[in-house]
Tab-separated table of C-alpha atoms in Angstrom:
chain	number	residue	atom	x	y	z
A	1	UNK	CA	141.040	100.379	-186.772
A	2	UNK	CA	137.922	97.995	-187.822
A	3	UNK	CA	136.746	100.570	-189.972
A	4	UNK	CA	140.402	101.244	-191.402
A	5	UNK	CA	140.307	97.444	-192.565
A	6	UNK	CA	137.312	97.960	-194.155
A	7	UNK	CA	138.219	100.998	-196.404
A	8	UNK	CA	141.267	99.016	-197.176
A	9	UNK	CA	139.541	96.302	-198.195
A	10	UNK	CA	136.613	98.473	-200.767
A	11	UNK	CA	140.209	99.769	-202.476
A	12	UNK	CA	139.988	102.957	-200.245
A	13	UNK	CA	144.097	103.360	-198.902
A	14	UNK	CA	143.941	106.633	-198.131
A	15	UNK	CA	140.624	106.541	-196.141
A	16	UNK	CA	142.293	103.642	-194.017
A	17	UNK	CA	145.364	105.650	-193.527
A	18	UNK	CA	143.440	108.285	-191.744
A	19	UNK	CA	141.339	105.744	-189.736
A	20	UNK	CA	144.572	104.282	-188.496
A	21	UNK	CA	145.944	107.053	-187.471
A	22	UNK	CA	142.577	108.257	-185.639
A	23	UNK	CA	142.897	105.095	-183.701
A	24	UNK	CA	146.597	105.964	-182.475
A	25	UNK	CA	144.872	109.641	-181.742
A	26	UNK	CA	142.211	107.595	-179.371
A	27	UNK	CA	145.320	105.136	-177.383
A	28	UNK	CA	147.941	106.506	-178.729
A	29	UNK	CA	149.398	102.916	-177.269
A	30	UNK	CA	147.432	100.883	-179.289
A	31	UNK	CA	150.139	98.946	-180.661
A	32	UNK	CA	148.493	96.916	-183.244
A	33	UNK	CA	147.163	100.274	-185.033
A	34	UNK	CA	150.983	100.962	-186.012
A	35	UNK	CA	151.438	97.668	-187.732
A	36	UNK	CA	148.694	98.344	-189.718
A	37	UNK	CA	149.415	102.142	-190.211
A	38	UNK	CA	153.154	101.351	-191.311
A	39	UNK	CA	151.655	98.264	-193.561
A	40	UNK	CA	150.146	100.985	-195.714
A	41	UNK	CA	151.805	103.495	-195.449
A	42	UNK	CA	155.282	105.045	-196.725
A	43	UNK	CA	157.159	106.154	-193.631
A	44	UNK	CA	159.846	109.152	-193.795
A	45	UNK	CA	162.461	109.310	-190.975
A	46	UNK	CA	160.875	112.617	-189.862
A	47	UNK	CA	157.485	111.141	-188.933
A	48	UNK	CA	157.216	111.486	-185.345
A	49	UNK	CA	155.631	108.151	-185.090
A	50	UNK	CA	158.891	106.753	-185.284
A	51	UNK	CA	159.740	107.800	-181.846
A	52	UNK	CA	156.658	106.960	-180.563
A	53	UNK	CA	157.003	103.682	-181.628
A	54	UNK	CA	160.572	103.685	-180.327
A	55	UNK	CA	159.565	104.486	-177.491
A	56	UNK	CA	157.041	101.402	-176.974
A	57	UNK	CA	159.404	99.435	-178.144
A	58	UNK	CA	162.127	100.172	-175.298
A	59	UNK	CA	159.354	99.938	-172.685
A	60	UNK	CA	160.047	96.594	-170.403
A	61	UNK	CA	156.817	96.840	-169.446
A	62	UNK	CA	155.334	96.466	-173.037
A	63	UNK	CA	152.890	93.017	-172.894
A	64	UNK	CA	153.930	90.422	-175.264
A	65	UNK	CA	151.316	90.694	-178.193
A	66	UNK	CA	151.773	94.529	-177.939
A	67	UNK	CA	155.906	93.894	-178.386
A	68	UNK	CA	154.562	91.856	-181.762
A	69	UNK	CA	152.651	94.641	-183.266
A	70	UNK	CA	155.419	97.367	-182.819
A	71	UNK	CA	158.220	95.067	-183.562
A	72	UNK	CA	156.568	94.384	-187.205
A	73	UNK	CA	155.719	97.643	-187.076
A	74	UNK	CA	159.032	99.146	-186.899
A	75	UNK	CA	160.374	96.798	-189.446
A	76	UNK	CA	158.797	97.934	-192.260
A	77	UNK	CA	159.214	101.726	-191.011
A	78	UNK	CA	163.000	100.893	-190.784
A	79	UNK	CA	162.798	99.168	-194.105
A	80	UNK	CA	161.282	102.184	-196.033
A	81	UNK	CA	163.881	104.559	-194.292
A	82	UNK	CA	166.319	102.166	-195.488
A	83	UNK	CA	168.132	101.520	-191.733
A	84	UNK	CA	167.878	97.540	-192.827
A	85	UNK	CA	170.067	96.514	-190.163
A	86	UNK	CA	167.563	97.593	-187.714
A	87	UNK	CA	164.549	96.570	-190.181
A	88	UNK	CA	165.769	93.147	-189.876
A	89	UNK	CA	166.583	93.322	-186.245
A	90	UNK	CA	162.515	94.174	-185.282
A	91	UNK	CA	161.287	91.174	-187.825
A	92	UNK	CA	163.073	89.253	-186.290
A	93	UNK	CA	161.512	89.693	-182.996
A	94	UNK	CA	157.942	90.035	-184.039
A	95	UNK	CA	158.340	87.139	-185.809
A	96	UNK	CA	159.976	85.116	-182.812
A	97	UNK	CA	157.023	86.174	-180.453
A	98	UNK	CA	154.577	85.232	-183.127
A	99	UNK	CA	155.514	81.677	-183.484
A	100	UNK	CA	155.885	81.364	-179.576
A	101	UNK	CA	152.398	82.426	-179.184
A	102	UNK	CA	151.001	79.941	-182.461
A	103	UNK	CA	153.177	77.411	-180.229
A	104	UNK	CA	154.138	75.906	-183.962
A	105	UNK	CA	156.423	72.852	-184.528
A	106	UNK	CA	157.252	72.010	-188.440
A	107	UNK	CA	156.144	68.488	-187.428
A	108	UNK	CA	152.671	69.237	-187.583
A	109	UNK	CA	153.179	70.183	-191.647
A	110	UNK	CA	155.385	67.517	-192.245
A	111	UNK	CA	152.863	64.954	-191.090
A	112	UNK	CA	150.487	66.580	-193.231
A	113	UNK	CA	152.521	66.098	-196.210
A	114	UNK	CA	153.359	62.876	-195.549
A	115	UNK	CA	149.746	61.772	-195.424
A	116	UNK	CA	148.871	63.596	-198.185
A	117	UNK	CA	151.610	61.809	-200.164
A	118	UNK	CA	150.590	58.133	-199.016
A	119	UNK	CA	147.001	58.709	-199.116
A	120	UNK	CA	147.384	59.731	-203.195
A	121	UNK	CA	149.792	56.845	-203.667
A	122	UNK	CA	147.038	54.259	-202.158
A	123	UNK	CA	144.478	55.416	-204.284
A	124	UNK	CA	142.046	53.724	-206.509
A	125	UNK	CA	140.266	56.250	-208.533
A	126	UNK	CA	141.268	57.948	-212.610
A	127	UNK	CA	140.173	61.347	-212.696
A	128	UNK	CA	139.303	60.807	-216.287
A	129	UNK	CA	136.342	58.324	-214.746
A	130	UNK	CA	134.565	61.553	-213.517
A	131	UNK	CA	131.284	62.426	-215.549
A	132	UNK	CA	132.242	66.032	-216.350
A	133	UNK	CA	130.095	69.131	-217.569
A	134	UNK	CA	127.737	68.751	-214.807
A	135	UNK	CA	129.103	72.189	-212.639
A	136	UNK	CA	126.807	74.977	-213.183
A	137	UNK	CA	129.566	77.492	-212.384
A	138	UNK	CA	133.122	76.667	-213.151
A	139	UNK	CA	135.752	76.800	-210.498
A	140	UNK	CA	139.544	78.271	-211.006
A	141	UNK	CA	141.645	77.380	-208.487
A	142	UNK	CA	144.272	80.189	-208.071
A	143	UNK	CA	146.998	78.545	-205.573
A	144	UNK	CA	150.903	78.362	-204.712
A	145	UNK	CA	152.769	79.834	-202.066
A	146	UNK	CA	151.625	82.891	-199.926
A	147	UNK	CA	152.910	85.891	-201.421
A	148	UNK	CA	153.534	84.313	-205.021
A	149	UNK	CA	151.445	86.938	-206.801
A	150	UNK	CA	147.951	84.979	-205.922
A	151	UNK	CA	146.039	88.583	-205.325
A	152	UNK	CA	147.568	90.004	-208.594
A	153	UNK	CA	146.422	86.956	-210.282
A	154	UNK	CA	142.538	86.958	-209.131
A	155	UNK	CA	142.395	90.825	-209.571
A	156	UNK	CA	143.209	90.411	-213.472
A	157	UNK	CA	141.199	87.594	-213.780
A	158	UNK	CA	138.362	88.984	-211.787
A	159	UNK	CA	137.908	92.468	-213.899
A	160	UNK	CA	136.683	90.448	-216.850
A	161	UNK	CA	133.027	90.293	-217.085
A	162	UNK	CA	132.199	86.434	-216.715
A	163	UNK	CA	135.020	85.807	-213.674
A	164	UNK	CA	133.839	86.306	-210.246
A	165	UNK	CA	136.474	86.756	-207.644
A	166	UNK	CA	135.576	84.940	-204.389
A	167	UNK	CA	138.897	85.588	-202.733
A	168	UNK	CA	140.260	82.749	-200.491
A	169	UNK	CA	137.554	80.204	-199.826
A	170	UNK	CA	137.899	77.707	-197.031
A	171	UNK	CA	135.697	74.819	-199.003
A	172	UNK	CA	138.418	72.401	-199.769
A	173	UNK	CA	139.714	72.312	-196.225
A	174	UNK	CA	136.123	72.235	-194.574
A	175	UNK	CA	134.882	69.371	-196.912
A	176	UNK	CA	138.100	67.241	-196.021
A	177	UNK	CA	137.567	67.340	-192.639
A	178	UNK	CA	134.064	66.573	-193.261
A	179	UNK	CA	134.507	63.636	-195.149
A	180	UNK	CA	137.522	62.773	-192.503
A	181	UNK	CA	140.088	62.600	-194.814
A	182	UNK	CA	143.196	61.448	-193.020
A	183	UNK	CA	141.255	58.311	-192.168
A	184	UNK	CA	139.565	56.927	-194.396
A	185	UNK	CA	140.305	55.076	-197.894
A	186	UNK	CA	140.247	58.380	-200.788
A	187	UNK	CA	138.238	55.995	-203.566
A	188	UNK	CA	135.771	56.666	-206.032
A	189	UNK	CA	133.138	57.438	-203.103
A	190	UNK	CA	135.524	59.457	-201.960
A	191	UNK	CA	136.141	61.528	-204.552
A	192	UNK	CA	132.760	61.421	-205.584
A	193	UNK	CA	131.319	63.016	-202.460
A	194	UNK	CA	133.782	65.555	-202.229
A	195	UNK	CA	132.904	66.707	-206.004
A	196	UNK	CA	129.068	66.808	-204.696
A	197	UNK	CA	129.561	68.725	-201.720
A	198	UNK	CA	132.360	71.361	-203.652
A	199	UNK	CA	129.604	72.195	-205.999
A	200	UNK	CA	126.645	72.719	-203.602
A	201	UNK	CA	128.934	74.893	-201.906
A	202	UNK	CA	130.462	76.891	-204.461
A	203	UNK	CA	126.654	77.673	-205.918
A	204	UNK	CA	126.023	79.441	-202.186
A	205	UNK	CA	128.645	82.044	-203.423
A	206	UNK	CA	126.418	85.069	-204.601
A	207	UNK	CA	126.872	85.702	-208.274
A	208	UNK	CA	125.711	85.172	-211.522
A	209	UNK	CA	128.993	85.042	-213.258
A	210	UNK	CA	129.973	81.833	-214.968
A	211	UNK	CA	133.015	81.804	-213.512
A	212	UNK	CA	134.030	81.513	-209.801
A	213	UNK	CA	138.071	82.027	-208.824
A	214	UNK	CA	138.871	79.839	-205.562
A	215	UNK	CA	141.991	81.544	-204.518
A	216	UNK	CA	143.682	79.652	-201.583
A	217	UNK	CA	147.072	79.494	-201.902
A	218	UNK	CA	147.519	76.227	-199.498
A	219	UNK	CA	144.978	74.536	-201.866
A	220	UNK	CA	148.172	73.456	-203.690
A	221	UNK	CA	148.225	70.587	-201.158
A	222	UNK	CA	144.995	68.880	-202.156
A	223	UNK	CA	145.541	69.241	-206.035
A	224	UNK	CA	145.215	65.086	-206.683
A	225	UNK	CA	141.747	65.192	-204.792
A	226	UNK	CA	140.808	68.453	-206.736
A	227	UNK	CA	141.787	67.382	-209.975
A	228	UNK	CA	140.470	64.371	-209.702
A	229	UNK	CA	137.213	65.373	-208.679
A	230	UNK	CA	136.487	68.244	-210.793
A	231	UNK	CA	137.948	67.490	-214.335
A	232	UNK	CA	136.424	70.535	-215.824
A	233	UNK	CA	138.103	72.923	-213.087
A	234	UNK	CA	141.108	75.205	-214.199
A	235	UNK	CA	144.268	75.525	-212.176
A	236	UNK	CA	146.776	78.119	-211.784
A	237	UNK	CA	149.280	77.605	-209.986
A	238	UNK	CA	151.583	81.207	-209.496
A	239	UNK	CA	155.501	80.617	-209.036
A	240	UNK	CA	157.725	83.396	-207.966
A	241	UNK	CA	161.348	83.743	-207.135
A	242	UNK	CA	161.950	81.188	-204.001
A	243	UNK	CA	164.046	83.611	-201.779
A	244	UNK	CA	161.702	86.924	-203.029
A	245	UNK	CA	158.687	84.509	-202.150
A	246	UNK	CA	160.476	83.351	-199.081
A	247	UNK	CA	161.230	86.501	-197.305
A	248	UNK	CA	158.410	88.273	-198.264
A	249	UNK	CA	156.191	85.654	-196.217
A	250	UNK	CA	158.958	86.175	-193.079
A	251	UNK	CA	158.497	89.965	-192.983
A	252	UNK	CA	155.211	89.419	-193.173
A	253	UNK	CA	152.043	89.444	-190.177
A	254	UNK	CA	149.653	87.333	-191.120
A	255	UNK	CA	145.807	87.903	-189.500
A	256	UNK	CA	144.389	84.317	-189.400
A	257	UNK	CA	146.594	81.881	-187.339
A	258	UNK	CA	147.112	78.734	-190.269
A	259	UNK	CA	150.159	79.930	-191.500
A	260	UNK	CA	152.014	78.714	-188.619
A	261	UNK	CA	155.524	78.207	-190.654
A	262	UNK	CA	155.636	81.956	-191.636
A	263	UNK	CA	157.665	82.890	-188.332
A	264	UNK	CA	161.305	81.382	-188.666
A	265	UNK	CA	163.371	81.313	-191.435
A	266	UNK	CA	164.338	77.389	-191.371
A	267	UNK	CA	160.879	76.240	-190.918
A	268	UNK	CA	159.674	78.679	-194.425
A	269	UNK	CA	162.481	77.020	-195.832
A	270	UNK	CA	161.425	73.341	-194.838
A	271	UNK	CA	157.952	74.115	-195.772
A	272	UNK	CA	158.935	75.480	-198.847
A	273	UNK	CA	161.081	72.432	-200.254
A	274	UNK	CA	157.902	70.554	-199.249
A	275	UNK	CA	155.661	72.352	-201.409
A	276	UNK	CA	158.050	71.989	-204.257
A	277	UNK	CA	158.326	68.192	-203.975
A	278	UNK	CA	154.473	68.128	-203.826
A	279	UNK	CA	154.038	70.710	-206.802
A	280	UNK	CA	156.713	68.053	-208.782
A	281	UNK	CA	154.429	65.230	-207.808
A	282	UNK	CA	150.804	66.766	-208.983
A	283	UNK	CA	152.620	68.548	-212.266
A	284	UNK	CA	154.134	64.878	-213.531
A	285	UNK	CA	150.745	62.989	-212.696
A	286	UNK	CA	148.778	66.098	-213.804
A	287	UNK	CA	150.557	66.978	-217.072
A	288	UNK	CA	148.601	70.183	-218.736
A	289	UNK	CA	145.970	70.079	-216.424
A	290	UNK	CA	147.824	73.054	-214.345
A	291	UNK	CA	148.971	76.392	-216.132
A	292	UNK	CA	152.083	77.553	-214.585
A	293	UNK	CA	152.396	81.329	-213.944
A	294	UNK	CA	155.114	83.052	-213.589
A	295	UNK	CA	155.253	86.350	-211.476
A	296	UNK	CA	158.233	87.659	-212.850
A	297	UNK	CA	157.088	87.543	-216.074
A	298	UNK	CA	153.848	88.778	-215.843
A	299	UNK	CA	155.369	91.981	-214.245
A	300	UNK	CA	157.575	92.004	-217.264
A	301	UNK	CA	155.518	91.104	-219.776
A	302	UNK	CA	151.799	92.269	-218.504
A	303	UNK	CA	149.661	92.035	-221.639
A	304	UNK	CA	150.897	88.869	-222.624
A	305	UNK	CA	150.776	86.620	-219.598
A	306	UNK	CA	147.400	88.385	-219.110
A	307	UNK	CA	146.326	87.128	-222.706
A	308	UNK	CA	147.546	83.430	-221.748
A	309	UNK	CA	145.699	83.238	-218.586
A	310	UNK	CA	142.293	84.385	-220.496
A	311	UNK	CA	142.874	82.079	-223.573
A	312	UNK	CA	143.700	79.283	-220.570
A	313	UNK	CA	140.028	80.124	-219.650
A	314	UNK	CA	138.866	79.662	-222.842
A	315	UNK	CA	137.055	83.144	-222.843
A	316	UNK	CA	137.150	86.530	-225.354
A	317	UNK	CA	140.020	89.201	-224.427
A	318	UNK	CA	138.593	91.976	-222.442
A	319	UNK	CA	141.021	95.214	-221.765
A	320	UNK	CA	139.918	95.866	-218.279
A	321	UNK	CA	141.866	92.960	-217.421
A	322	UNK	CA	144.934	95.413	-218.358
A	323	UNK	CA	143.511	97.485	-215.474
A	324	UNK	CA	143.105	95.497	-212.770
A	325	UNK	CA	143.927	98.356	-210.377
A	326	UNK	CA	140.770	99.746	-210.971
A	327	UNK	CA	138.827	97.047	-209.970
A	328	UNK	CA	137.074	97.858	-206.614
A	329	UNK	CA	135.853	94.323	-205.445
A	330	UNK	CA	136.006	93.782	-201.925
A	331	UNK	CA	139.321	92.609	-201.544
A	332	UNK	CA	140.331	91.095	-197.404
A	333	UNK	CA	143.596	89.729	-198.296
A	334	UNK	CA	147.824	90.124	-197.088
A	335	UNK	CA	147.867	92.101	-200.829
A	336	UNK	CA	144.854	94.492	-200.473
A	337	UNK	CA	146.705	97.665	-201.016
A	338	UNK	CA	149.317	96.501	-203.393
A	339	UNK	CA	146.326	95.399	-205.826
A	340	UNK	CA	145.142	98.603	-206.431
A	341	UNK	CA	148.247	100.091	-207.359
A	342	UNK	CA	149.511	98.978	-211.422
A	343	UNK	CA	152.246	96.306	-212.210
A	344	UNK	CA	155.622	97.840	-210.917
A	345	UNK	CA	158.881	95.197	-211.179
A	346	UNK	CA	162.174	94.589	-208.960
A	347	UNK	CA	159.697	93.704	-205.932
A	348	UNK	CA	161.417	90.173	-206.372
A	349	UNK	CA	164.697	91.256	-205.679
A	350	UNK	CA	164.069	93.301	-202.149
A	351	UNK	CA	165.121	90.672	-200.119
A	352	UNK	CA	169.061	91.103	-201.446
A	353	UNK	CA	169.156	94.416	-199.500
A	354	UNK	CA	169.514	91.678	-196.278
A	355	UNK	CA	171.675	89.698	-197.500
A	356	UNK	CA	174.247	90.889	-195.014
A	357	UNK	CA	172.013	89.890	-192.335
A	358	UNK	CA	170.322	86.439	-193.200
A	359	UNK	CA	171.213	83.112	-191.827
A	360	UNK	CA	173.407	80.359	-193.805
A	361	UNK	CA	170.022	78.433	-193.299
A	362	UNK	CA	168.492	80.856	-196.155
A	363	UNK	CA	171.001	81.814	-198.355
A	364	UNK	CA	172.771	78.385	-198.866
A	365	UNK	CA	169.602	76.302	-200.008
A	366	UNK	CA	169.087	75.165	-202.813
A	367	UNK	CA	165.575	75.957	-203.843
């Protein structure tokens, strides 16, 4: 299965697939092998895997973490069979077991936010006071929600010569905790030492190309310290459809355990409001320091949003960037597999199919 990541990863589906599936050949109740068998794979009612997984499923006997695996398993097989009753039936349950285990409360974001809100209010500091030009590599932060187009976005960006894709780096979080952020005044010091310590950091990342892409999508949070420590940085912040964005993170397994939201529909719908106000907040104070991307449109109109996003960069047109698919960087991210694969629209518009089946608590916000 380890290996099976790995191929996935170098751009090599089809050499996963059949890793996968020599896994299930080895414990052929090796739950977790199916979720990532049926994540990459298009399943046809006839597969006999089905039943197998069934079959698991049913068993009372089935340990809790096991019961996670095949229940996301088995919603996405009964999603691409198109049995969306039961689809929605077996994400629900993964999902319910998933946030039971992360033991998650939406009080632990909203406290977040909160502080991140009254901290920015308090401060002392003008971005504009930063001496700029001094980066030797030039960081573009590529952030937003989780499953906003992100991947898509770094994949284009990183198949032109000077843009090296680092995927999603954890060196905003781990300098803010550093510099214990939730306690202490955020002033020019401030800001000053977490500029210092981004930049010896990002220089450990090993490449020679000019420019690095930072693409955590939660580093939407920290955008006033960001900005206002690195001028010269370039942000892009991807937007899709709410709901499309929405239930796309809820069908979702996600491998690390920070996305603790992801797991019930109310709290993705809390969290996402949050992010809006948040997004409203560093977009009025930050006025053309942030290029807004829309996903919809660049699946629509390919070429040209492509073009934007390299002029935003201030760097020559290169047509590779029109075939991102091809690029075979080592790619360890939720999107792997649909990277490789060229632009396709109407993925927005899949969650509509469940319409018959979602709460009030999703369709009757107001996003």
């Amino acid at each position: 299965a380890n290996l099976g990541g790995i191929y996935l990863a170098n751009g090599d589906k089809d050499e996963a697939i059949i890793f996968y599936k020599k896994a299930i050949e080895v414990n052929s109740s090796y739950a977790e092998a199916y979720r990532l068998l049926s994540d990459n794979l298009v399943m046809i009612e006839s597969d006999p895997i089905i039943k197998k997984m069934d079959e698991m499923d049913n068993n009372e006997n089935l340990n809790k973490k096991d019961k996670m695996h095949i229940s996301f398993a088995l919603g996405k097989t009964y999603n691409d069979i198109k049995k969306y009753d039961l689809a929605f039936q077996h994400y629900m349950q993964g999902n319910k077991i998933r946030k039971n285990f992360l033991n998650y409360n939406i009080n632990l974001d909203q406290n977040i936010f909160r502080s991140i809100r009254s901290n920015y209010i308090k401060k002392d500091y003008k971005f504009e006071d930063i001496k700029i030009n001094t980066f030797k590599k030039t960081p573009v932060f590529i952030l937003g929600m989780p499953r906003s187009g992100t991947t898509l976005v770094e994949q284009i960006l990183s198949s032109h010569s000077n843009i090296y894709g680092a995927g999603e780096l954890t060196l905003v979080d781990e300098i803010l905790i550093e510099l214990n952020w939730q306690n202490v005044k955020i002033d020019d010091k401030f800001i000053n030492n977490f500029r210092t310590k981004y930049h010896e950091k990002l220089l450990l990342v090993d490449t020679e190309k000019p420019i690095i892409t930072d693409k955590m999508p939660i580093n939407f949070r920290w955008l006033g310290i960001i900005i206002s420590a690195i001028p010269e940085a370039k942000i892009i912040h991807t937007q899709r459809n709410p709901e499309a964005t929405i239930w796309s993170i809820f069908k979702h397994y996600f491998t690390s355990d920070g996305n603790g939201y992801a797991y019930d529909l109310n709290d993705i719908c809390q969290y996402y409001k949050m992010y809006k106000e948040l997004m409203a907040l560093w977009n009025k104070d930050f006025k053309n320091k942030i290029f807004l991307l829309n996903y919809e449109k660049l699946t629509e109109n390919q070429e040209l949003v492509s073009r934007e996003l390299i002029d935003y960069l201030s760097l020559e047109w290169e047509d590779e960037c029109l075939k991102f698919y091809n690029n075979k960087r080592f790619n360890h991210t939720a999107s792997a597999s649909q990277v490789r694969k060229k632009i396709y629209q109407g993925s927005s518009d899949d969650w509509k199919k469940y319409k018959p089946y979602l709460p009030d608590v999703f369709l009757k916000q107001n996003f």
